[in-house]
Short mmCIF file of C-alpha atoms in Angstrom, two decimals:
data_model
loop_
_atom_site.label_atom_id
_atom_site.label_comp_id
_atom_site.label_asym_id
_atom_site.label_seq_id
_atom_site.Cartn_x
_atom_site.Cartn_y
_atom_site.Cartn_z
CA UNK A 1 4.00 15.47 -37.72
CA UNK A 2 6.09 16.02 -34.58
CA UNK A 3 8.78 13.52 -33.60
CA UNK A 4 9.52 12.56 -30.01
CA UNK A 5 12.39 10.18 -29.43
CA UNK A 6 12.01 7.00 -27.43
CA UNK A 7 15.06 8.11 -25.45
CA UNK A 8 13.33 11.36 -24.39
CA UNK A 9 10.30 9.37 -23.24
CA UNK A 10 12.43 6.85 -21.30
CA UNK A 11 14.33 9.66 -19.53
CA UNK A 12 11.13 11.48 -18.57
CA UNK A 13 9.55 8.28 -17.26
CA UNK A 14 12.67 7.44 -15.20
CA UNK A 15 12.61 10.88 -13.56
CA UNK A 16 8.87 10.61 -12.89
CA UNK A 17 9.23 7.16 -11.33
CA UNK A 18 11.79 8.52 -8.83
CA UNK A 19 9.85 11.74 -8.23
CA UNK A 20 6.49 10.08 -7.42
CA UNK A 21 8.11 7.72 -4.98
CA UNK A 22 9.85 10.39 -2.94
CA UNK A 23 7.50 13.40 -3.12
CA UNK A 24 3.95 13.28 -1.81
CA UNK A 25 1.56 14.97 -4.29
CA UNK A 26 0.52 18.47 -3.09
CA UNK A 27 -3.22 17.75 -3.27
CA UNK A 28 -2.86 14.74 -0.98
CA UNK A 29 -0.62 16.59 1.44
CA UNK A 30 -3.24 19.36 1.69
CA UNK A 31 -6.03 16.81 2.20
CA UNK A 32 -4.07 15.06 4.98
CA UNK A 33 -3.49 18.43 6.68
CA UNK A 34 -7.24 19.12 6.52
CA UNK A 35 -7.92 15.67 8.00
CA UNK A 36 -5.53 16.38 10.89
CA UNK A 37 -7.21 19.72 11.58
CA UNK A 38 -10.58 18.02 12.23
CA UNK A 39 -9.47 14.66 13.68
CA UNK A 40 -10.55 13.93 17.27
CA UNK A 41 -9.21 10.37 17.72
CA UNK A 42 -5.75 10.45 19.43
CA UNK A 43 -4.35 7.38 17.60
CA UNK A 44 -5.49 8.81 14.25
CA UNK A 45 -3.98 12.22 15.07
CA UNK A 46 -0.69 10.56 15.95
CA UNK A 47 -0.66 8.59 12.65
CA UNK A 48 -1.48 11.70 10.60
CA UNK A 49 1.38 13.58 12.27
CA UNK A 50 3.76 10.71 11.46
CA UNK A 51 2.56 10.75 7.83
CA UNK A 52 3.30 14.48 7.54
CA UNK A 53 6.78 13.88 8.94
CA UNK A 54 7.21 10.88 6.63
CA UNK A 55 6.69 13.09 3.57
CA UNK A 56 9.42 15.50 4.75
CA UNK A 57 11.86 12.68 5.56
CA UNK A 58 11.30 10.91 2.21
CA UNK A 59 12.21 14.06 0.29
CA UNK A 60 15.14 14.86 2.60
CA UNK A 61 16.65 11.35 2.79
CA UNK A 62 15.75 10.56 -0.86
CA UNK A 63 14.09 7.40 0.43
CA UNK A 64 10.73 6.17 -0.93
CA UNK A 65 7.61 7.36 0.94
CA UNK A 66 6.55 3.71 1.18
CA UNK A 67 8.62 0.54 0.76
CA UNK A 68 5.97 -0.75 -1.63
CA UNK A 69 7.14 1.38 -4.51
CA UNK A 70 4.33 -0.19 -6.47
CA UNK A 71 3.55 -1.36 -9.94
CA UNK A 72 3.91 1.48 -12.44
CA UNK A 73 0.71 2.27 -14.31
CA UNK A 74 0.70 4.73 -17.19
CA UNK A 75 -2.28 6.35 -18.86
CA UNK A 76 -0.84 7.65 -22.11
CA UNK A 77 -2.54 10.28 -24.28
CA UNK A 78 -0.75 10.19 -27.61
CA UNK A 79 -1.45 13.08 -29.99
CA UNK A 80 -2.38 11.83 -33.47
CA UNK A 81 0.26 14.17 -34.93
CA UNK A 82 3.09 12.63 -32.89
CA UNK A 83 5.51 10.08 -34.21
CA UNK A 84 7.64 8.18 -31.71
CA UNK A 85 11.07 7.69 -33.28
CA UNK A 86 14.12 5.59 -32.40
CA UNK A 87 12.17 2.87 -30.63
CA UNK A 88 8.79 1.62 -29.49
CA UNK A 89 6.61 3.66 -27.14
CA UNK A 90 5.88 0.80 -24.75
CA UNK A 91 9.51 -0.28 -24.65
CA UNK A 92 10.55 3.35 -23.94
CA UNK A 93 8.17 3.47 -20.97
CA UNK A 94 9.47 0.14 -19.64
CA UNK A 95 13.07 1.32 -20.08
CA UNK A 96 12.20 4.40 -18.02
CA UNK A 97 10.69 2.18 -15.31
CA UNK A 98 13.87 0.06 -15.21
CA UNK A 99 16.22 3.08 -15.10
CA UNK A 100 14.17 4.98 -12.51
CA UNK A 101 13.83 1.92 -10.28
CA UNK A 102 17.59 1.32 -10.32
CA UNK A 103 18.62 4.96 -9.81
CA UNK A 104 15.91 5.61 -7.21
CA UNK A 105 16.74 2.44 -5.20
CA UNK A 106 13.15 1.28 -5.51
CA UNK A 107 12.03 -2.12 -4.31
CA UNK A 108 11.72 -4.89 -6.89
CA UNK A 109 8.04 -5.68 -6.59
CA UNK A 110 7.08 -7.29 -9.91
CA UNK A 111 7.09 -11.01 -10.69
CA UNK A 112 7.37 -12.33 -14.27
CA UNK A 113 4.49 -14.71 -13.99
CA UNK A 114 1.53 -14.86 -11.59
CA UNK A 115 2.05 -18.60 -11.01
CA UNK A 116 5.84 -19.00 -11.18
CA UNK A 117 6.41 -15.75 -9.23
CA UNK A 118 10.01 -15.06 -10.23
CA UNK A 119 10.97 -11.40 -9.72
CA UNK A 120 11.73 -9.46 -12.92
CA UNK A 121 14.42 -7.65 -10.91
CA UNK A 122 13.73 -4.23 -12.42
CA UNK A 123 10.05 -3.42 -11.79
CA UNK A 124 9.18 -3.76 -15.47
CA UNK A 125 6.80 -4.17 -17.12
CA UNK A 126 4.45 -1.27 -16.42
CA UNK A 127 0.73 -1.57 -17.07
CA UNK A 128 0.26 0.72 -20.08
CA UNK A 129 -3.01 2.20 -21.33
CA UNK A 130 -2.81 4.21 -24.57
CA UNK A 131 -5.43 6.54 -25.99
CA UNK A 132 -5.11 8.50 -29.24
CA UNK A 133 -6.06 12.19 -28.89
CA UNK A 134 -5.98 15.21 -31.22
CA UNK A 135 -2.80 17.34 -31.36
CA UNK A 136 0.96 16.91 -31.28
CA UNK A 137 1.63 16.35 -27.59
CA UNK A 138 2.40 13.25 -25.58
CA UNK A 139 0.95 13.17 -22.09
CA UNK A 140 1.70 10.36 -19.65
CA UNK A 141 -0.17 10.17 -16.36
CA UNK A 142 2.01 7.90 -14.26
CA UNK A 143 1.05 6.20 -11.02
CA UNK A 144 3.05 4.00 -8.64
CA UNK A 145 0.35 1.78 -7.14
CA UNK A 146 1.03 -0.33 -4.07
CA UNK A 147 -0.63 -3.72 -3.60
CA UNK A 148 -2.03 -2.98 -0.13
CA UNK A 149 -4.67 -0.75 -1.68
CA UNK A 150 -4.86 -2.42 -5.10
CA UNK A 151 -5.69 -5.81 -3.56
CA UNK A 152 -8.79 -4.33 -1.93
CA UNK A 153 -10.50 -3.31 -5.20
CA UNK A 154 -13.66 -5.06 -6.39
CA UNK A 155 -15.98 -5.15 -9.39
CA UNK A 156 -19.60 -6.17 -9.72
CA UNK A 157 -22.18 -6.33 -12.49
CA UNK A 158 -25.38 -5.02 -10.91
CA UNK A 159 -28.84 -5.28 -12.38
CA UNK A 160 -30.04 -1.91 -13.69
CA UNK A 161 -32.90 -2.05 -11.15
CA UNK A 162 -30.32 -1.72 -8.37
CA UNK A 163 -29.85 1.92 -9.42
CA UNK A 164 -27.94 4.55 -7.44
CA UNK A 165 -28.77 2.85 -4.14
CA UNK A 166 -27.22 -0.41 -5.36
CA UNK A 167 -24.05 1.42 -6.41
CA UNK A 168 -23.81 3.16 -3.01
CA UNK A 169 -24.26 -0.09 -1.10
CA UNK A 170 -21.59 -1.84 -3.18
CA UNK A 171 -19.05 0.96 -2.67
CA UNK A 172 -19.71 0.93 1.09
CA UNK A 173 -19.34 -2.85 1.17
CA UNK A 174 -15.95 -2.66 -0.57
CA UNK A 175 -14.65 0.03 1.81
CA UNK A 176 -15.98 -1.82 4.87
CA UNK A 177 -14.39 -5.12 3.81
CA UNK A 178 -11.10 -3.36 3.06
CA UNK A 179 -10.95 -2.00 6.63
CA UNK A 180 -7.46 -0.89 7.58
CA UNK A 181 -5.70 -2.85 4.81
CA UNK A 182 -5.58 -0.22 2.02
CA UNK A 183 -3.86 2.30 4.34
CA UNK A 184 -6.68 4.76 5.07
CA UNK A 185 -7.38 7.62 4.73
CA UNK A 186 -8.07 6.39 1.21
CA UNK A 187 -9.17 7.83 -2.09
CA UNK A 188 -12.14 5.89 -3.44
CA UNK A 189 -12.17 5.60 -7.24
CA UNK A 190 -15.50 4.45 -8.66
CA UNK A 191 -16.24 3.56 -12.29
CA UNK A 192 -19.92 3.13 -13.20
CA UNK A 193 -21.18 2.02 -16.62
CA UNK A 194 -19.48 0.89 -19.81
CA UNK A 195 -18.75 -2.83 -19.50
CA UNK A 196 -16.53 -4.90 -17.22
CA UNK A 197 -13.10 -3.61 -18.25
CA UNK A 198 -14.29 -0.06 -18.92
CA UNK A 199 -15.67 0.23 -15.38
CA UNK A 200 -12.37 -1.03 -13.93
CA UNK A 201 -10.36 1.41 -16.04
CA UNK A 202 -12.57 4.35 -15.02
CA UNK A 203 -12.18 3.41 -11.34
CA UNK A 204 -8.41 3.66 -11.78
CA UNK A 205 -8.64 6.91 -13.79
CA UNK A 206 -10.78 8.38 -11.01
CA UNK A 207 -7.72 8.16 -8.74
CA UNK A 208 -5.78 10.41 -11.12
CA UNK A 209 -8.17 13.31 -10.52
CA UNK A 210 -6.81 15.81 -7.94
CA UNK A 211 -8.25 15.07 -4.48
CA UNK A 212 -11.40 16.99 -3.83
CA UNK A 213 -11.93 18.17 -7.43
CA UNK A 214 -15.61 17.31 -7.91
CA UNK A 215 -17.12 15.56 -10.93
CA UNK A 216 -18.15 18.11 -13.56
CA UNK A 217 -21.76 16.90 -13.46
CA UNK A 218 -23.44 18.47 -10.40
CA UNK A 219 -25.56 15.40 -9.61
CA UNK A 220 -22.45 13.18 -9.61
CA UNK A 221 -20.54 15.74 -7.53
CA UNK A 222 -23.45 15.58 -5.07
CA UNK A 223 -23.25 11.77 -5.04
CA UNK A 224 -19.49 11.97 -4.36
CA UNK A 225 -20.13 14.20 -1.33
CA UNK A 226 -22.89 11.92 -0.03
CA UNK A 227 -20.72 8.84 -0.44
CA UNK A 228 -17.77 10.50 1.31
CA UNK A 229 -19.97 11.31 4.30
CA UNK A 230 -21.32 7.73 4.40
CA UNK A 231 -17.79 6.24 4.17
CA UNK A 232 -16.44 8.47 6.92
CA UNK A 233 -19.46 7.41 8.98
CA UNK A 234 -18.02 3.87 8.98
CA UNK A 235 -15.37 5.15 11.43
CA UNK A 236 -12.69 2.83 10.06
CA UNK A 237 -10.34 5.77 10.46
CA UNK A 238 -6.67 6.37 9.75
CA UNK A 239 -4.87 2.99 9.58
CA UNK A 240 -8.14 1.29 10.53
CA UNK A 241 -7.65 2.23 14.19
CA UNK A 242 -10.86 4.31 14.31
CA UNK A 243 -11.44 8.03 13.88
CA UNK A 244 -13.18 10.65 11.79
CA UNK A 245 -11.47 10.32 8.40
CA UNK A 246 -11.61 7.03 6.50
CA UNK A 247 -11.52 8.59 3.01
CA UNK A 248 -10.09 11.86 1.72
CA UNK A 249 -12.31 11.84 -1.37
CA UNK A 250 -14.70 9.81 -3.50
CA UNK A 251 -14.24 10.25 -7.26
CA UNK A 252 -16.88 8.82 -9.58
CA UNK A 253 -16.52 8.42 -13.35
CA UNK A 254 -19.32 7.23 -15.63
CA UNK A 255 -19.75 5.98 -19.22
CA UNK A 256 -22.72 4.92 -21.38
CA UNK A 257 -23.68 1.32 -20.81
CA UNK A 258 -25.84 -1.52 -22.15
CA UNK A 259 -29.60 -1.56 -21.49
CA UNK A 260 -29.12 -4.73 -19.43
CA UNK A 261 -26.01 -3.65 -17.47
CA UNK A 262 -24.92 -1.62 -14.48
CA UNK A 263 -21.20 -2.38 -14.02
CA UNK A 264 -19.54 -0.89 -10.93
CA UNK A 265 -15.82 -1.03 -10.16
CA UNK A 266 -14.11 0.31 -7.06
CA UNK A 267 -10.35 0.96 -7.00
CA UNK A 268 -8.92 2.19 -3.72
CA UNK A 269 -5.92 4.50 -3.44
CA UNK A 270 -3.93 4.70 -0.18
CA UNK A 271 -3.12 7.92 1.69
CA UNK A 272 0.00 8.05 -0.44
CA UNK A 273 -1.59 7.67 -3.90
CA UNK A 274 1.50 8.56 -5.92
CA UNK A 275 0.90 10.00 -9.37
CA UNK A 276 2.35 12.65 -11.63
CA UNK A 277 1.90 13.88 -15.19
CA UNK A 278 4.58 14.01 -17.88
CA UNK A 279 3.97 16.39 -20.80
CA UNK A 280 6.22 16.13 -23.85
CA UNK B 1 4.86 5.68 26.60
CA UNK B 2 5.83 2.07 27.32
CA UNK B 3 9.11 0.68 25.95
CA UNK B 4 9.59 -3.01 25.19
CA UNK B 5 12.88 -4.78 24.60
CA UNK B 6 13.15 -7.81 22.30
CA UNK B 7 13.40 -10.74 22.90
CA UNK B 8 10.36 -10.93 25.19
CA UNK B 9 8.99 -13.37 27.75
CA UNK B 10 5.36 -14.46 27.97
CA UNK B 11 5.00 -12.23 31.06
CA UNK B 12 6.28 -9.24 29.06
CA UNK B 13 3.56 -9.59 26.43
CA UNK B 14 0.81 -10.35 28.97
CA UNK B 15 1.49 -6.87 30.36
CA UNK B 16 0.46 -5.18 27.09
CA UNK B 17 -3.11 -3.97 26.54
CA UNK B 18 -4.98 -3.16 23.35
CA UNK B 19 -4.78 0.52 22.33
CA UNK B 20 -1.56 1.14 24.26
CA UNK B 21 1.29 2.80 22.36
CA UNK B 22 4.69 1.14 22.69
CA UNK B 23 8.22 1.76 21.50
CA UNK B 24 10.01 -1.41 20.40
CA UNK B 25 13.76 -1.80 20.92
CA UNK B 26 16.21 -4.57 20.11
CA UNK B 27 16.32 -7.27 17.45
CA UNK B 28 13.40 -7.95 15.11
CA UNK B 29 13.24 -10.26 12.10
CA UNK B 30 11.51 -9.31 8.87
CA UNK B 31 9.41 -11.81 6.96
CA UNK B 32 6.61 -11.54 4.45
CA UNK B 33 4.78 -13.91 2.09
CA UNK B 34 7.66 -15.82 0.47
CA UNK B 35 9.74 -16.13 3.68
CA UNK B 36 6.69 -17.38 5.60
CA UNK B 37 6.01 -19.93 2.88
CA UNK B 38 9.60 -21.20 3.20
CA UNK B 39 9.44 -21.32 7.00
CA UNK B 40 6.13 -23.20 6.89
CA UNK B 41 7.66 -25.69 4.44
CA UNK B 42 10.67 -26.11 6.76
CA UNK B 43 8.37 -26.84 9.71
CA UNK B 44 6.40 -29.32 7.60
CA UNK B 45 9.60 -31.09 6.53
CA UNK B 46 10.98 -31.10 10.08
CA UNK B 47 13.90 -28.85 9.02
CA UNK B 48 15.52 -26.14 11.11
CA UNK B 49 14.08 -22.61 10.89
CA UNK B 50 16.45 -19.76 9.96
CA UNK B 51 16.02 -18.43 13.52
CA UNK B 52 14.42 -19.81 16.68
CA UNK B 53 11.08 -17.96 17.03
CA UNK B 54 11.08 -18.40 20.84
CA UNK B 55 10.60 -14.93 22.38
CA UNK B 56 11.19 -13.16 19.07
CA UNK B 57 9.53 -10.37 17.11
CA UNK B 58 8.61 -10.66 13.42
CA UNK B 59 8.03 -7.47 11.44
CA UNK B 60 5.97 -7.91 8.27
CA UNK B 61 7.92 -5.75 5.84
CA UNK B 62 9.80 -5.96 2.57
CA UNK B 63 12.12 -2.95 2.69
CA UNK B 64 13.31 -1.04 -0.36
CA UNK B 65 17.10 -1.25 -0.97
CA UNK B 66 19.38 0.93 1.13
CA UNK B 67 20.61 3.99 -0.78
CA UNK B 68 24.40 4.57 -0.43
CA UNK B 69 25.32 5.59 3.12
CA UNK B 70 22.05 4.38 4.66
CA UNK B 71 21.25 1.32 6.77
CA UNK B 72 18.03 0.49 4.93
CA UNK B 73 15.59 2.00 2.46
CA UNK B 74 11.92 2.60 3.12
CA UNK B 75 10.63 0.03 5.63
CA UNK B 76 6.97 0.35 6.61
CA UNK B 77 4.57 -2.50 7.42
CA UNK B 78 2.82 -4.66 4.84
CA UNK B 79 -0.72 -6.08 5.15
CA UNK B 80 -0.55 -8.68 7.95
CA UNK B 81 -3.62 -10.64 6.86
CA UNK B 82 -1.63 -12.34 4.09
CA UNK B 83 0.49 -14.02 6.78
CA UNK B 84 -2.53 -15.30 8.78
CA UNK B 85 -2.30 -18.75 7.24
CA UNK B 86 1.28 -19.18 8.51
CA UNK B 87 1.34 -17.16 11.77
CA UNK B 88 -0.13 -19.83 14.13
CA UNK B 89 2.74 -22.23 13.23
CA UNK B 90 5.27 -19.67 14.50
CA UNK B 91 3.21 -18.59 17.51
CA UNK B 92 3.07 -22.27 18.58
CA UNK B 93 6.86 -22.22 18.51
CA UNK B 94 7.14 -19.25 20.85
CA UNK B 95 6.87 -16.19 18.59
CA UNK B 96 5.84 -13.37 20.95
CA UNK B 97 5.26 -10.32 18.78
CA UNK B 98 4.12 -9.61 15.23
CA UNK B 99 4.34 -6.10 13.78
CA UNK B 100 2.32 -5.15 10.70
CA UNK B 101 -0.83 -3.36 9.61
CA UNK B 102 -4.50 -4.32 9.33
CA UNK B 103 -6.79 -7.01 10.71
CA UNK B 104 -5.94 -10.62 11.70
CA UNK B 105 -8.21 -13.66 11.49
CA UNK B 106 -9.68 -15.71 14.33
CA UNK B 107 -7.14 -18.56 14.00
CA UNK B 108 -4.29 -16.10 14.65
CA UNK B 109 -6.11 -14.56 17.61
CA UNK B 110 -6.82 -18.01 19.07
CA UNK B 111 -3.13 -18.97 18.79
CA UNK B 112 -2.11 -15.65 20.38
CA UNK B 113 -4.40 -16.27 23.38
CA UNK B 114 -3.33 -19.89 23.75
CA UNK B 115 0.42 -19.30 23.65
CA UNK B 116 0.79 -15.66 24.74
CA UNK B 117 1.59 -13.33 21.84
CA UNK B 118 0.68 -9.78 20.82
CA UNK B 119 0.08 -8.10 17.48
CA UNK B 120 1.34 -4.55 17.10
CA UNK B 121 0.33 -2.19 14.32
CA UNK B 122 2.63 0.50 13.02
CA UNK B 123 1.94 3.22 10.47
CA UNK B 124 1.44 1.90 6.94
CA UNK B 125 2.93 4.15 4.29
CA UNK B 126 5.40 5.75 6.71
CA UNK B 127 8.38 3.75 5.43
CA UNK B 128 10.79 6.68 5.31
CA UNK B 129 9.93 7.76 8.86
CA UNK B 130 10.21 4.21 10.23
CA UNK B 131 13.53 3.62 8.41
CA UNK B 132 15.12 6.22 10.69
CA UNK B 133 14.24 4.01 13.68
CA UNK B 134 16.20 1.08 12.22
CA UNK B 135 19.85 1.31 13.20
CA UNK B 136 21.22 -1.92 11.69
CA UNK B 137 20.10 -4.40 9.04
CA UNK B 138 21.68 -7.67 7.88
CA UNK B 139 20.27 -10.49 5.76
CA UNK B 140 19.55 -13.43 8.09
CA UNK B 141 18.12 -15.97 5.61
CA UNK B 142 16.88 -16.57 2.06
CA UNK B 143 19.00 -13.85 0.36
CA UNK B 144 17.77 -15.14 -3.01
CA UNK B 145 14.32 -13.75 -2.16
CA UNK B 146 15.61 -10.17 -2.52
CA UNK B 147 13.11 -7.81 -0.86
CA UNK B 148 11.36 -10.85 0.63
CA UNK B 149 14.50 -12.17 2.38
CA UNK B 150 14.57 -12.45 6.18
CA UNK B 151 16.50 -9.47 7.60
CA UNK B 152 17.73 -9.13 11.16
CA UNK B 153 17.05 -5.54 12.18
CA UNK B 154 18.10 -3.57 15.23
CA UNK B 155 15.38 -1.03 16.03
CA UNK B 156 15.38 1.92 18.38
CA UNK B 157 12.12 3.43 19.69
CA UNK B 158 10.12 1.87 16.88
CA UNK B 159 6.57 3.27 17.38
CA UNK B 160 3.62 0.85 17.46
CA UNK B 161 0.15 0.51 18.91
CA UNK B 162 -1.10 -2.71 20.53
CA UNK B 163 -3.72 -3.78 17.97
CA UNK B 164 -4.55 -7.22 19.41
CA UNK B 165 -3.41 -8.19 22.90
CA UNK B 166 -2.71 -11.64 24.32
CA UNK B 167 -6.28 -11.81 25.68
CA UNK B 168 -7.74 -11.44 22.20
CA UNK B 169 -8.90 -7.81 22.57
CA UNK B 170 -8.89 -6.38 19.04
CA UNK B 171 -8.66 -2.67 18.14
CA UNK B 172 -10.16 -3.37 14.68
CA UNK B 173 -13.42 -4.79 16.08
CA UNK B 174 -16.05 -2.12 15.79
#
């Protein structure tokens, strides 16, 4: 049994919270550069150039990439041979969120209650998903998710007869309705199968995959490519002002489902989908 | 590129056309959901607004706190559509310019055409870049709202695109 202290976890989370908010992930930076190299719309080109400069300025000025420093979401993979000592795992993560938000001068974006709407003042709590895995490591995939893109997500329970075509039409509908709001060029996370909450969780997990890394199953990788072409055909474009690139990638995740069900969830990530991985 | 100086007259905004890029200079006020809710309540109750909207510019943003030695933190636009329910009330009272990101509804466009106002879009997710164009920031109202307080900002060459002009032409309509 390996011991990892709650303090170590809190420190690592605090660092990660600051890091993701000031440094654009390399895969997204590369994807934005590719988008600029093929873009023909002048307004979109101008926005993409500003975004490239924004990433440099954020790192240089130690200022967040976006003022919406997001809600912190953690996907935790806890090795079965790990014991968290000196505190509770979830409390350690929330302590890290509080410390990182204070030290990184992040915006206070979380309210205590959805109806009363009083700010917690420290960006806690995070949304925490925990999965037990073999081994003695602790892996935390951490995302700072802004509401502009999160608010544009949708879920539907299709009839199995709707099939692949039904899934495609739903994803296109979600992206079309979102328009310029989720800060395109977006990453489109799609969860198909399982049940209601499993589909939603997979749609979020799909955003953690590096941009452009295809699904391991060739037929799903093919579907991702087809969907990306169809989405870019909508010509919503960077910031919704028109142009060639509406999405940088479509990532689809699937899971076994009920004979009567075809759940589909779509979670959109903005052009600044901030995530990082902590390994302890 | 055209430069505009706040505050603006009706004639100033009538001269702006959809798709045109503009650099905004002068004083702009920030307001997002909670501040709009308070201003709408003040109008309803017949109370005074924290600033007279006549000729003014509202920027839909909730900046992150200023790190030591800086004027402001990250300060990009938030989704304007959430303010659609409140915007006509302010446009009726002379608000000339709104800055944000994303589509607006028909009621906002109708008010813009009727009273003479424009909607400018700036680059969402470019909060660090845009912060460098803000040269002063003070809290003007509702300090208890924290990031949702109304700030009075001085901006210099703040880059925007005319997304909806005062004739109702809309860049988002495809």
